[in-house]
Coordinates of C-alpha atoms and ligand atoms in Angstrom, one line a residue:
Chain D
M1 CA -11.3 9.3 6.7
Q2 CA -14.7 8.4 5.6
S3 CA -14.5 9.8 2.3
A4 CA -11.5 8.6 1.5
A5 CA -12.3 5.1 2.0
A6 CA -15.0 5.6 -1.2
S7 CA -12.2 5.3 -3.8
Y8 CA -10.5 1.9 -3.9
V9 CA -8.4 0.6 -6.4
S10 CA -10.5 -2.0 -7.5
L11 CA -8.4 -5.1 -6.0
D12 CA -10.2 -7.8 -8.2
A13 CA -8.7 -6.5 -11.6
L14 CA -5.5 -6.3 -9.7
K15 CA -4.9 -10.1 -8.3
S16 CA -4.6 -12.3 -11.4
N17 CA -1.0 -10.7 -10.9
R18 CA 0.0 -13.5 -8.8
N19 CA 1.0 -16.0 -11.2
A20 CA 4.2 -14.8 -13.3
L21 CA 3.0 -16.5 -16.4
A22 CA -0.6 -13.9 -15.7
E23 CA 2.2 -11.3 -16.3
P24 CA 1.6 -8.8 -19.2
V25 CA 2.7 -8.6 -22.5
E26 CA 1.8 -5.2 -23.3
A27 CA 1.4 -1.5 -21.4
P28 CA -0.7 0.4 -23.5
A29 CA -0.6 4.3 -23.2
H30 CA -2.6 5.3 -21.3
A31 CA -3.3 9.2 -21.9
G32 CA -5.9 10.2 -19.5
C33 CA -5.2 9.2 -16.0
G34 CA -2.8 11.0 -14.5
T35 CA -1.7 8.9 -11.3
S36 CA -1.6 12.8 -9.4
G37 CA -5.5 13.8 -10.0
G38 CA -6.8 12.9 -6.9
E39 CA -10.1 10.5 -8.1
G40 CA -8.1 9.8 -11.4
K41 CA -8.3 5.9 -10.8
A42 CA -11.8 5.5 -9.8
S43 CA -12.4 6.6 -13.9
C44 CA -9.6 3.9 -15.4
G45 CA -10.4 1.0 -17.4
T46 CA -9.3 -2.1 -16.1
S47 CA -9.9 -4.6 -19.0
D48 CA -7.2 -2.4 -20.9
G49 CA -4.1 -2.9 -18.8
P50 CA -2.6 -6.8 -19.5
D51 CA -4.9 -8.9 -17.7
D52 CA -7.2 -7.2 -16.1
M53 CA -4.6 -4.8 -14.0
P54 CA -4.8 -1.4 -14.9
A55 CA -3.1 0.0 -17.4
D56 CA -1.3 3.0 -14.7
V57 CA -1.0 0.5 -12.2
W58 CA 0.8 -1.5 -14.3
N59 CA 2.9 1.5 -16.1
K60 CA 4.0 2.3 -12.0
V61 CA 4.9 -1.1 -11.4
K62 CA 6.5 -2.6 -14.8
N63 CA 9.8 -1.7 -13.8
H64 CA 9.8 -2.3 -10.2
P65 CA 11.9 -4.9 -9.3
C66 CA 10.3 -5.3 -6.1
Y67 CA 6.5 -5.2 -7.2
S68 CA 7.2 -7.3 -10.4
E69 CA 8.2 -10.5 -10.3
E70 CA 9.7 -10.4 -14.0
A71 CA 10.9 -7.0 -13.9
H72 CA 13.5 -8.1 -10.5
H73 CA 15.8 -10.0 -13.3
H74 CA 15.8 -6.9 -15.6
Y75 CA 16.0 -3.7 -13.3
A76 CA 17.2 -2.7 -9.7
R77 CA 16.4 -0.4 -7.3
M78 CA 18.6 1.3 -4.5
H79 CA 18.3 2.4 -0.7
V80 CA 20.4 5.8 0.5
A81 CA 20.3 5.4 4.0
V82 CA 19.6 9.2 4.9
A83 CA 16.8 9.0 7.7
P84 CA 18.9 7.5 11.5
A85 CA 15.9 8.9 13.3
C86 CA 13.1 6.5 14.5
N87 CA 10.2 7.7 16.1
I88 CA 8.7 4.0 17.8
Q89 CA 10.2 1.1 19.1
C90 CA 10.0 -2.5 17.5
N91 CA 10.5 -5.7 19.7
Y92 CA 12.5 -7.1 16.6
C93 CA 14.7 -3.8 16.1
N94 CA 17.9 -3.3 17.4
R95 CA 18.3 0.7 17.0
K96 CA 22.7 -0.1 16.3
Y97 CA 21.4 -1.2 13.5
D98 CA 19.4 -0.4 10.4
C99 CA 15.4 -0.9 10.2
S100 CA 14.5 -4.3 10.6
N101 CA 11.6 -3.6 8.2
E102 CA 12.9 -3.5 5.2
S103 CA 16.9 -4.4 5.5
R104 CA 17.7 -7.6 7.3
P105 CA 18.4 -7.7 10.9
G106 CA 22.0 -7.0 11.9
V107 CA 23.0 -4.8 8.7
V108 CA 24.5 -1.7 9.1
S109 CA 24.5 1.4 6.1
Q110 CA 26.1 3.8 5.6
K111 CA 24.7 6.8 6.4
L112 CA 24.5 9.9 4.1
T113 CA 23.9 13.6 3.5
P114 CA 21.0 14.2 1.1
E115 CA 23.4 15.6 -0.6
Q116 CA 26.0 12.9 -0.5
A117 CA 22.8 10.2 -1.0
V118 CA 21.7 12.6 -4.8
K119 CA 25.5 12.1 -6.0
K120 CA 25.6 8.5 -5.2
V121 CA 22.3 7.5 -6.7
V122 CA 22.8 9.8 -10.0
A123 CA 26.7 7.7 -9.8
V124 CA 25.1 4.7 -9.8
A125 CA 22.4 5.2 -12.5
S126 CA 24.8 6.5 -15.0
E127 CA 27.2 3.5 -14.8
I128 CA 23.7 1.0 -14.1
P129 CA 20.8 1.4 -16.8
Q130 CA 19.1 -0.6 -15.1
M131 CA 18.6 1.5 -11.8
T132 CA 15.0 2.9 -12.3
V133 CA 13.7 3.0 -8.7
L134 CA 15.2 4.9 -5.9
G135 CA 13.9 3.6 -2.1
I136 CA 14.2 5.6 1.3
A137 CA 13.7 3.2 4.1
G138 CA 15.8 4.4 6.7
P139 CA 18.1 3.3 8.3
G140 CA 15.1 4.4 10.4
D141 CA 12.2 5.4 9.7
S142 CA 12.1 8.0 6.6
L143 CA 9.0 9.8 7.6
A144 CA 11.0 10.5 11.0
S145 CA 13.7 12.4 9.4
P146 CA 11.2 14.2 7.0
K147 CA 13.0 17.1 5.9
K148 CA 16.2 14.5 4.8
T149 CA 13.9 12.3 3.5
F150 CA 11.8 14.9 1.0
E151 CA 15.4 17.0 0.4
T152 CA 16.8 14.0 -1.0
F153 CA 13.6 13.0 -3.0
R154 CA 13.6 17.1 -4.3
M155 CA 17.2 17.1 -5.3
L156 CA 16.9 14.1 -7.5
Q157 CA 13.8 14.7 -9.0
E158 CA 15.3 17.2 -10.6
Q159 CA 18.9 15.8 -11.5
A160 CA 17.7 12.1 -12.5
P161 CA 13.8 12.7 -13.1
D162 CA 13.3 9.6 -14.8
I163 CA 14.1 7.6 -11.6
K164 CA 11.0 6.3 -9.5
L165 CA 11.0 7.6 -6.0
C166 CA 9.9 5.4 -2.8
L167 CA 9.4 4.9 0.4
S168 CA 9.2 2.7 3.5
T169 CA 7.5 3.7 6.8
N170 CA 6.5 2.6 10.3
G171 CA 3.1 4.8 9.5
L172 CA 2.7 6.9 12.9
A173 CA 3.7 9.9 11.2
L174 CA 2.3 9.3 7.1
P175 CA -1.1 11.1 7.4
G176 CA 0.7 14.6 8.2
L177 CA 2.7 13.9 5.5
V178 CA 0.4 12.5 2.6
D179 CA 0.4 16.3 0.9
E180 CA 4.4 16.4 1.4
I181 CA 4.3 13.1 -0.5
C182 CA 2.2 14.2 -3.5
K183 CA 4.3 17.2 -3.9
Y184 CA 7.4 15.0 -4.7
N185 CA 5.6 12.5 -6.8
I186 CA 6.4 10.3 -4.8
D187 CA 3.7 7.2 -6.4
H188 CA 4.5 3.7 -4.1
V189 CA 4.8 3.9 -0.3
T190 CA 5.2 0.8 1.6
I191 CA 3.7 0.7 5.4
T192 CA 4.7 -1.6 8.0
I193 CA 1.8 -3.1 9.2
N194 CA 1.7 -5.8 11.4
M195 CA -1.6 -5.7 13.0
V196 CA -5.0 -4.4 13.1
D197 CA -5.6 -5.1 16.8
P198 CA -3.6 -2.8 19.1
E199 CA -3.9 -5.8 22.2
V200 CA -1.7 -7.6 19.6
G201 CA 0.3 -4.4 18.5
A202 CA 1.2 -4.0 22.7
K203 CA 3.1 -7.6 22.2
I204 CA 5.0 -5.8 19.4
Y205 CA 5.7 -2.1 20.0
P206 CA 6.9 -1.5 23.7
W207 CA 6.8 2.5 22.8
I208 CA 6.1 5.1 20.8
F209 CA 6.8 9.0 20.4
W210 CA 4.2 10.9 19.9
D211 CA 2.3 14.2 20.8
H212 CA 5.9 15.4 23.2
R213 CA 5.3 12.1 25.3
R214 CA 6.3 8.6 25.2
V215 CA 3.3 6.6 24.9
T216 CA 3.5 2.6 25.5
G217 CA 1.4 -0.2 26.0
V218 CA -2.2 -0.7 24.3
E219 CA -2.1 3.0 24.2
A220 CA 0.6 3.6 22.0
A221 CA -0.1 0.3 19.8
T222 CA -3.9 2.1 19.5
I223 CA -2.1 5.3 18.0
L224 CA -0.4 3.5 15.7
H225 CA -2.7 1.4 14.3
Q226 CA -4.8 4.1 13.7
Q227 CA -2.3 6.2 11.7
Q228 CA -1.6 3.5 9.8
M229 CA -4.9 3.3 8.5
L230 CA -5.7 6.7 7.9
G231 CA -2.6 6.9 6.3
L232 CA -3.4 4.1 3.9
E233 CA -6.6 5.7 3.2
M234 CA -5.5 8.8 2.2
L235 CA -2.8 7.5 0.2
T236 CA -5.1 5.4 -1.7
A237 CA -7.7 8.7 -2.2
R238 CA -4.7 10.3 -3.4
G239 CA -3.7 7.3 -6.3
V240 CA -0.5 6.5 -4.4
L241 CA 0.3 3.0 -4.5
T242 CA 0.6 1.6 -1.2
K243 CA 2.5 -1.9 -0.3
I244 CA 2.1 -3.7 3.1
N245 CA 5.0 -5.4 4.8
S246 CA 4.1 -7.7 7.5
V247 CA 6.8 -9.5 9.8
L248 CA 5.5 -13.1 10.3
I249 CA 6.3 -13.3 14.2
P250 CA 4.7 -17.4 15.5
G251 CA 2.7 -17.5 18.3
I252 CA 2.0 -13.2 18.3
N253 CA 0.6 -12.6 14.9
D254 CA 0.2 -15.7 12.8
E255 CA -3.3 -16.0 12.4
H256 CA -3.7 -12.5 12.9
L257 CA -2.1 -11.0 9.7
I258 CA -5.2 -12.8 7.9
E259 CA -6.9 -10.1 9.3
V260 CA -4.5 -7.7 8.9
N261 CA -4.8 -8.7 5.4
R262 CA -8.0 -8.0 5.3
E263 CA -8.4 -5.1 6.6
V264 CA -5.2 -4.1 4.6
K265 CA -7.2 -5.0 1.3
K266 CA -9.8 -2.7 1.6
R267 CA -8.6 0.5 2.5
G268 CA -6.7 -0.1 -1.3
A269 CA -3.4 -1.7 -0.6
F270 CA -1.6 -3.0 -4.1
L271 CA -0.1 -5.6 -2.4
H272 CA 0.9 -7.3 0.3
N273 CA 4.2 -8.8 1.4
I274 CA 4.5 -11.3 4.3
M275 CA 8.1 -11.7 5.6
P276 CA 9.6 -14.0 8.1
L277 CA 10.6 -12.6 11.6
I278 CA 14.5 -13.0 11.3
S279 CA 15.5 -13.1 15.2
E280 CA 18.4 -14.1 16.7
A281 CA 20.2 -13.5 20.2
E282 CA 23.1 -11.8 18.6
H283 CA 21.0 -8.8 17.0
G284 CA 20.5 -8.0 20.8
T285 CA 16.6 -7.6 19.8
V286 CA 14.0 -8.1 22.7
F287 CA 12.7 -11.0 20.2
G288 CA 16.0 -12.4 20.3
L289 CA 16.9 -12.0 23.9
T290 CA 13.7 -13.9 24.9
G291 CA 14.0 -15.9 22.2
Q292 CA 10.9 -15.6 20.2
R293 CA 11.9 -17.6 16.8
G294 CA 11.2 -16.8 13.5
P295 CA 8.5 -19.2 11.3
T296 CA 9.7 -22.3 9.3
A297 CA 8.9 -22.0 5.9
Q298 CA 5.8 -24.0 5.9
E299 CA 4.4 -22.0 8.5
L300 CA 5.0 -18.9 6.4
K301 CA 3.5 -20.3 3.2
A302 CA 0.9 -21.1 5.6
V303 CA -0.2 -17.6 6.1
Q304 CA 0.2 -16.4 2.2
D305 CA -1.6 -19.1 0.8
A306 CA -4.8 -18.2 3.4
C307 CA -4.3 -14.6 2.7
M308 CA -3.9 -15.7 -1.3
G309 CA -6.8 -13.4 -3.0
G310 CA -6.4 -10.9 -0.1
A311 CA -4.5 -7.9 -1.1
N312 CA -1.8 -9.3 -3.4
L313 CA 0.5 -11.2 -2.4
M314 CA 4.1 -10.7 -2.8
R315 CA 6.9 -13.6 -2.8
H316 CA 9.4 -12.6 -3.9
C317 CA 10.2 -10.1 -1.7
R318 CA 13.8 -11.5 -0.4
Q319 CA 14.5 -8.3 2.5
C320 CA 17.3 -7.4 0.7
R321 CA 20.1 -5.4 2.6
A322 CA 19.1 -1.4 2.4
D323 CA 21.7 -0.4 0.1
A324 CA 22.2 -2.9 -2.5
V325 CA 23.2 -1.9 -5.2
G326 CA 22.4 -3.4 -8.4
L327 CA 19.8 -6.0 -10.0
L328 CA 18.4 -7.1 -6.4
G329 CA 19.9 -9.9 -4.6
E330 CA 23.6 -9.2 -6.3
D331 CA 25.3 -6.7 -4.6
R332 CA 27.7 -4.2 -6.1
S333 CA 27.9 -2.2 -3.0
E334 CA 31.5 -1.9 -2.9
E335 CA 32.2 -0.1 -5.9
F336 CA 30.0 3.0 -4.5
T337 CA 31.7 4.1 -1.8
L338 CA 31.7 7.3 -0.7
D339 CA 35.6 7.6 -1.5
K340 CA 34.6 6.2 -5.2
I341 CA 31.8 8.4 -6.2
E342 CA 33.7 11.5 -4.7
E343 CA 36.3 10.8 -7.0
M344 CA 34.0 10.0 -10.2
E345 CA 33.5 12.1 -13.0
V346 CA 29.2 11.7 -13.2
V347 CA 27.4 12.4 -16.3
Y348 CA 23.9 11.4 -16.2
D349 CA 23.0 10.2 -20.0
L350 CA 19.2 10.2 -19.7
D351 CA 18.8 9.3 -23.5
R352 CA 21.4 6.1 -23.0
R353 CA 19.3 4.9 -20.5
R354 CA 16.0 5.5 -22.6
S355 CA 17.2 3.3 -25.3
Y356 CA 18.7 0.7 -22.7
Q357 CA 15.2 0.3 -21.2
D358 CA 13.3 0.1 -24.5
R359 CA 15.7 -2.9 -25.2
V360 CA 15.0 -5.0 -22.0
E361 CA 11.1 -4.0 -22.5
A362 CA 11.8 -5.7 -25.8
E363 CA 14.0 -8.0 -24.8
R364 CA 11.7 -9.0 -21.8
Q365 CA 8.3 -9.4 -24.1
A366 CA 10.1 -11.9 -26.4
Q367 CA 10.6 -14.0 -23.3
H368 CA 7.1 -14.0 -22.0
A369 CA 5.8 -14.7 -25.4
A370 CA 8.2 -17.8 -25.7
K371 CA 7.1 -18.7 -21.6
V372 CA 3.5 -18.8 -22.7
E373 CA 4.3 -20.9 -26.3
A374 CA 6.6 -23.3 -24.3
L375 CA 3.9 -24.0 -21.8
A376 CA 1.1 -24.4 -23.7
A377 CA 2.6 -27.7 -25.5
T378 CA 3.4 -28.9 -21.5
Q379 CA -0.2 -28.2 -20.6
D380 CA -1.9 -31.8 -20.7
A381 CA 1.0 -33.6 -20.5
G382 CA 1.1 -35.1 -16.0
A383 CA -1.7 -37.1 -14.9
A384 CA -3.5 -35.4 -12.3
D385 CA -4.0 -37.5 -9.0
G386 CA -4.2 -34.3 -6.9
I387 CA -0.3 -34.9 -6.0
K388 CA 1.1 -31.4 -5.6
V389 CA 5.1 -30.6 -4.7
L390 CA 7.1 -28.1 -4.1
V391 CA 10.1 -27.8 -6.2
A392 CA 13.5 -26.0 -6.0
V393 CA 15.2 -24.2 -9.0
A394 CA 18.8 -22.9 -9.4
T395 CA 18.4 -20.1 -12.4
T396 CA 20.1 -17.0 -12.7
G397 CA 17.3 -15.4 -14.4
G398 CA 15.6 -15.1 -18.0
G399 CA 12.9 -16.8 -16.4
R400 CA 15.4 -20.4 -17.4
V401 CA 16.9 -23.4 -15.5
N402 CA 20.4 -22.4 -16.3
Q403 CA 22.5 -22.2 -12.8
H404 CA 24.7 -24.9 -10.9
F405 CA 23.9 -26.0 -7.9
G406 CA 26.8 -25.3 -6.5
H407 CA 26.7 -21.4 -8.0
A408 CA 23.3 -20.6 -5.9
D409 CA 23.0 -18.6 -3.5
E410 CA 19.1 -18.9 -3.4
F411 CA 16.1 -21.2 -4.8
Q412 CA 13.1 -20.4 -6.5
I413 CA 10.1 -22.4 -5.0
F414 CA 7.6 -23.5 -7.3
E415 CA 4.3 -25.2 -6.7
V416 CA 4.0 -28.1 -9.4
S417 CA 0.6 -30.1 -10.2
A418 CA -0.8 -31.1 -13.0
G419 CA -0.9 -28.4 -15.4
E420 CA 0.5 -25.5 -13.2
A421 CA 3.6 -24.4 -11.8
L422 CA 3.1 -21.6 -9.6
F423 CA 6.2 -19.6 -8.3
V424 CA 5.7 -19.1 -4.8
G425 CA 8.5 -17.7 -3.2
H426 CA 12.6 -17.9 -3.0
R427 CA 14.8 -19.3 -0.3
R428 CA 18.3 -18.2 0.4
V429 CA 21.2 -20.7 1.3
D430 CA 24.7 -20.2 1.8
L431 CA 27.1 -20.6 -1.5
F432 CA 27.3 -24.2 -1.5
C433 CA 30.4 -23.8 -4.1
Q434 CA 33.4 -21.4 -3.3
G435 CA 36.2 -21.1 -5.7
G436 CA 35.3 -23.9 -7.8
Y437 CA 35.1 -27.0 -5.5
G438 CA 31.8 -27.6 -3.2
E439 CA 32.4 -27.8 0.5
D440 CA 30.4 -30.6 2.1
E441 CA 29.9 -29.3 5.2
K442 CA 27.5 -26.0 3.1
L443 CA 25.1 -28.8 2.4
P444 CA 23.4 -29.3 5.1
S445 CA 22.3 -26.1 5.3
I446 CA 20.6 -26.6 1.6
V447 CA 19.2 -29.5 2.6
T448 CA 17.3 -28.0 5.6
A449 CA 16.7 -24.5 3.6
I450 CA 14.6 -27.2 0.6
N451 CA 13.8 -29.9 2.6
D452 CA 9.8 -29.5 2.2
C453 CA 11.0 -29.8 -2.2
H454 CA 10.7 -33.3 -4.1
A455 CA 13.6 -31.9 -6.6
V456 CA 15.7 -29.6 -6.8
L457 CA 16.3 -28.4 -11.0
V458 CA 19.3 -27.3 -12.1
S459 CA 21.6 -27.1 -14.9
K460 CA 24.6 -29.2 -13.8
I461 CA 25.1 -30.9 -9.9
G462 CA 28.8 -32.5 -8.5
A463 CA 28.4 -36.3 -7.7
C464 CA 29.0 -35.5 -3.9
P465 CA 25.9 -33.5 -3.4
R466 CA 23.8 -35.4 -6.3
D467 CA 24.1 -38.5 -3.5
E468 CA 23.6 -36.6 -0.7
L469 CA 20.5 -34.3 -1.4
K470 CA 19.2 -38.3 -2.8
T471 CA 19.4 -39.4 0.6
A472 CA 17.8 -36.6 1.9
G473 CA 15.0 -37.5 -0.5
I474 CA 15.0 -34.4 -3.3
E475 CA 15.6 -35.6 -6.3
P476 CA 18.6 -34.0 -8.2
V477 CA 17.6 -33.5 -11.8
D478 CA 19.7 -31.4 -14.2
N479 CA 18.0 -32.9 -18.1
Y480 CA 16.3 -29.5 -18.4
V481 CA 19.0 -27.0 -19.2
D482 CA 17.8 -23.5 -20.3
E483 CA 14.3 -24.9 -20.3
F484 CA 11.4 -22.7 -19.1
I485 CA 10.7 -23.1 -15.4
E486 CA 7.2 -23.5 -15.5
K487 CA 7.8 -26.1 -18.6
A488 CA 10.8 -27.8 -16.7
A489 CA 8.9 -28.3 -13.4
L490 CA 6.0 -29.4 -15.3
S491 CA 7.7 -32.0 -17.8
W492 CA 9.7 -33.3 -14.4
F493 CA 6.1 -33.9 -12.6
A494 CA 4.3 -35.5 -15.4
D495 CA 7.9 -38.0 -15.4
Y496 CA 7.5 -38.3 -11.9
T497 CA 3.7 -38.4 -11.4
G498 CA 4.4 -41.6 -13.9
R499 CA 7.0 -43.4 -12.3
V500 CA 4.5 -43.3 -9.0
A501 CA 1.7 -44.3 -11.2
R502 CA 3.7 -47.3 -12.6
G503 CA 4.5 -48.1 -8.8
E504 CA 8.2 -47.0 -9.5
T505 CA 8.3 -44.0 -7.0
V506 CA 6.3 -44.0 -4.1
H507 CA 4.7 -40.8 -3.6
V508 CA 5.7 -39.5 -0.1
A509 CA 5.1 -35.7 1.6
R510 CA 8.6 -34.4 2.6
G511 CA 9.0 -32.3 5.8
D512 CA 9.1 -29.0 6.7
A513 CA 12.5 -26.3 5.9
S514 CA 14.2 -23.8 7.4
I515 CA 14.3 -20.6 6.6
R516 CA 18.1 -19.5 6.7
Q517 CA 18.2 -16.5 8.8
G518 CA 20.9 -14.6 8.6
A519 CA 22.4 -16.3 5.6
F520 CA 24.7 -13.5 3.4
T521 CA 25.0 -11.2 6.2
A522 CA 28.6 -12.8 6.7
A523 CA 29.1 -11.6 3.5
A524 CA 27.2 -8.2 3.0
Chain L
M1 CA 20.6 22.2 35.4
S2 CA 21.3 20.0 32.4
L3 CA 21.0 16.3 30.6
K4 CA 24.1 14.8 29.0
I5 CA 24.2 12.1 26.4
I6 CA 26.4 9.3 27.2
A7 CA 28.9 9.3 24.5
D8 CA 29.5 5.2 24.1
L9 CA 25.9 4.5 24.1
C10 CA 24.5 7.3 21.6
T11 CA 23.9 5.4 18.3
G12 CA 24.2 9.1 16.4
C13 CA 20.3 8.4 15.4
S14 CA 19.8 12.2 15.4
A15 CA 16.0 11.6 16.9
C16 CA 16.7 13.6 19.7
E17 CA 17.9 16.6 17.7
P18 CA 14.8 18.1 16.2
E19 CA 12.8 17.4 19.3
C20 CA 14.5 20.1 21.5
P21 CA 12.4 22.9 22.1
N22 CA 15.9 25.1 23.0
E23 CA 18.0 23.7 20.0
A24 CA 20.4 22.3 23.0
I25 CA 21.6 19.0 21.0
S26 CA 24.3 18.8 17.6
E27 CA 25.9 16.4 16.2
K28 CA 29.3 16.3 16.5
K29 CA 31.9 13.5 15.3
N30 CA 29.0 11.2 14.2
I31 CA 27.3 11.5 17.6
F32 CA 25.0 14.1 19.6
I33 CA 25.9 16.3 22.6
I34 CA 23.9 18.3 24.6
D35 CA 25.0 22.2 25.2
P36 CA 24.7 22.2 29.1
D37 CA 24.0 26.2 28.5
K38 CA 21.4 25.7 26.2
C39 CA 19.7 22.7 28.3
T40 CA 16.6 23.3 30.8
E41 CA 15.7 19.6 30.9
C42 CA 12.4 21.0 29.0
E43 CA 11.1 22.7 31.8
G44 CA 8.5 25.0 31.0
D45 CA 8.3 23.0 27.7
Y46 CA 7.5 19.9 28.0
D47 CA 6.8 17.5 31.1
T48 CA 9.2 15.1 30.4
S49 CA 13.0 15.5 28.6
Q50 CA 12.1 15.4 25.5
C51 CA 15.1 13.7 24.2
V52 CA 14.8 11.4 26.7
A53 CA 11.5 10.0 25.3
V54 CA 12.4 9.9 21.9
C55 CA 15.9 8.0 22.2
P56 CA 15.5 4.3 21.5
V57 CA 19.0 3.5 23.9
D58 CA 18.1 3.1 27.8
H59 CA 20.2 4.9 30.1
C60 CA 22.1 7.1 27.0
I61 CA 20.3 10.6 28.5
L62 CA 21.6 11.0 32.1
P63 CA 21.6 14.6 34.5
L64 CA 25.2 15.9 34.2
A65 CA 26.4 15.6 37.9
A66 CA 26.8 18.5 39.4
Ligands
SF4_1 S1 10.2 1.3 12.6 FE1 12.5 0.3 11.6 S2 13.5 1.7 12.8 FE2 11.8 1.8 13.9 S3 11.9 1.0 16.1 FE3 11.0 -0.5 14.2 S4 12.5 -1.6 12.8 FE4 13.2 0.1 14.3
SF4_2 S1 16.1 17.4 28.0 FE1 15.1 18.8 26.8 S2 15.7 20.8 26.6 FE2 17.9 19.7 27.8 S3 18.6 18.4 25.5 FE3 16.7 17.3 25.8 S4 15.2 18.2 25.1 FE4 16.7 19.3 25.3
SF4_3 S1 18.3 10.0 20.2 FE1 19.7 9.1 21.8 S2 20.9 7.4 20.4 FE2 19.8 8.8 19.0 S3 21.6 10.7 18.5 FE3 20.1 11.2 20.2 S4 21.4 10.5 22.2 FE4 22.4 9.7 20.5

């Protein structure tokens, strides 16, 4: 345990990834740094990767839709539900559904045997060349059913060697399985860590199953905590990338997550993703029944801000459905049900997949270069005055303002001040426009979801929602169509501060916004 | 002596299956059942019934009414 602590990944070198613009232009081939070579990381240069990210780390994450803000517009991941069992109980989980750590509560995915899962993955990957990451996250804990999890990985590695593998776990069984993980060359592991203080843990975990008995209370949380820290240290020592998920539970671990951030950073975690508790009585969870509420958007942002500079914070996690297929956020599961897969003739064409991925890579780099250029021209446009506001953006990808307000099922949120537009997160909303016309009753929910924003940038917006947004104090903006988001946001900001300076507009602070509980679950 | 799984409550999560020292638990139509001839209520192996300790659903596994 102690010796493991000696070989951290250089976290300072990873920090710059937070800003989307700091993201990489080129990933130089890096021969001398094996990912499985024990202490390999320490000898890796940190300056030859893009923007100070070590090249081997960048190589691991550049096509990973969960890790790279730019990648998730171009690449996709899927999860297969092969691991239904769990070895602990969380108060935000109702075990009738999938593990709440990785999927949104209230979701049930189709249970698969390892054979069925591999067939499904190969079928999907043949159809969708963007599919580059396969994860096992449940529906229980991937390491509580280690046989099923590793059998799936083993078969998949044989049949589709280019697909990256990752798994998610609560960490209880992790230390004993690190050797196994390294055997299958799984280079991404997500651990859900909600506390580093067993007193806090006892409020989140009623019991664990450990050493042939059910352990409760502080004793249970102590064991879980020790296993999580040990597992994290062991993975870091072996050069396996680790992402930490934390569920923000107001009144229980909100402040405490800053300490969690510090501890996981110290142990080499690559990313720390703080996500909101989603809690509703109808999910039948302990927290749902006791009325424990989830955080508001500002509460979530406050904790994320306080952790900035800790383990690289990931803000674009959307708590997707565990077995969602296709580009993140876009659910294509229906095309790949078990019956349909059984009938498919599947040919796994590695060359076709490679050429597609090369094309995407070229396009992505061109896009990045264009964005940097566009932004350079905008840098000094706005007068400072220390004003900082949030804007919501409707986009279908490509880093541009290009979506109709009525077609947006989520908005990207940017924090804008003079000379800087920083991506800070996503907000899910219900589709305002279904079947071509706007449903007025849906609008209030959109307003509450982006109520902390001063403006919403869209390609187009109808007259009705335009008026209602204005009434709510949110400025609808449709004159930056197809511009790069950062450029559009900064241009709007320059215009806005100009109006404030001339006294045409009075700058007022916005209120809080609510995180859409279960938006989308109905459609899923 | 034996325990049984209440079919209506079982989620089919399979957590109990590998914990049984007597391989008394098996899957049947997406839920799990205990073979009363094999179940010893873990006597001689563990202090508590393993399946009960790991099962996430309260009162899902009960003594078989004699
Ligand atoms: S780890 Fe996941 S499946 Fe297990 S109790 Fe917690 S939320 Fe539920
Ligand atoms: S009580 Fe023990 S022996 Fe009986 S089914 Fe459960 S685990 Fe097996
Ligand atoms: S642990 Fe409980 S819920 Fe899970 S399969 Fe066994 S009896 Fe069913």
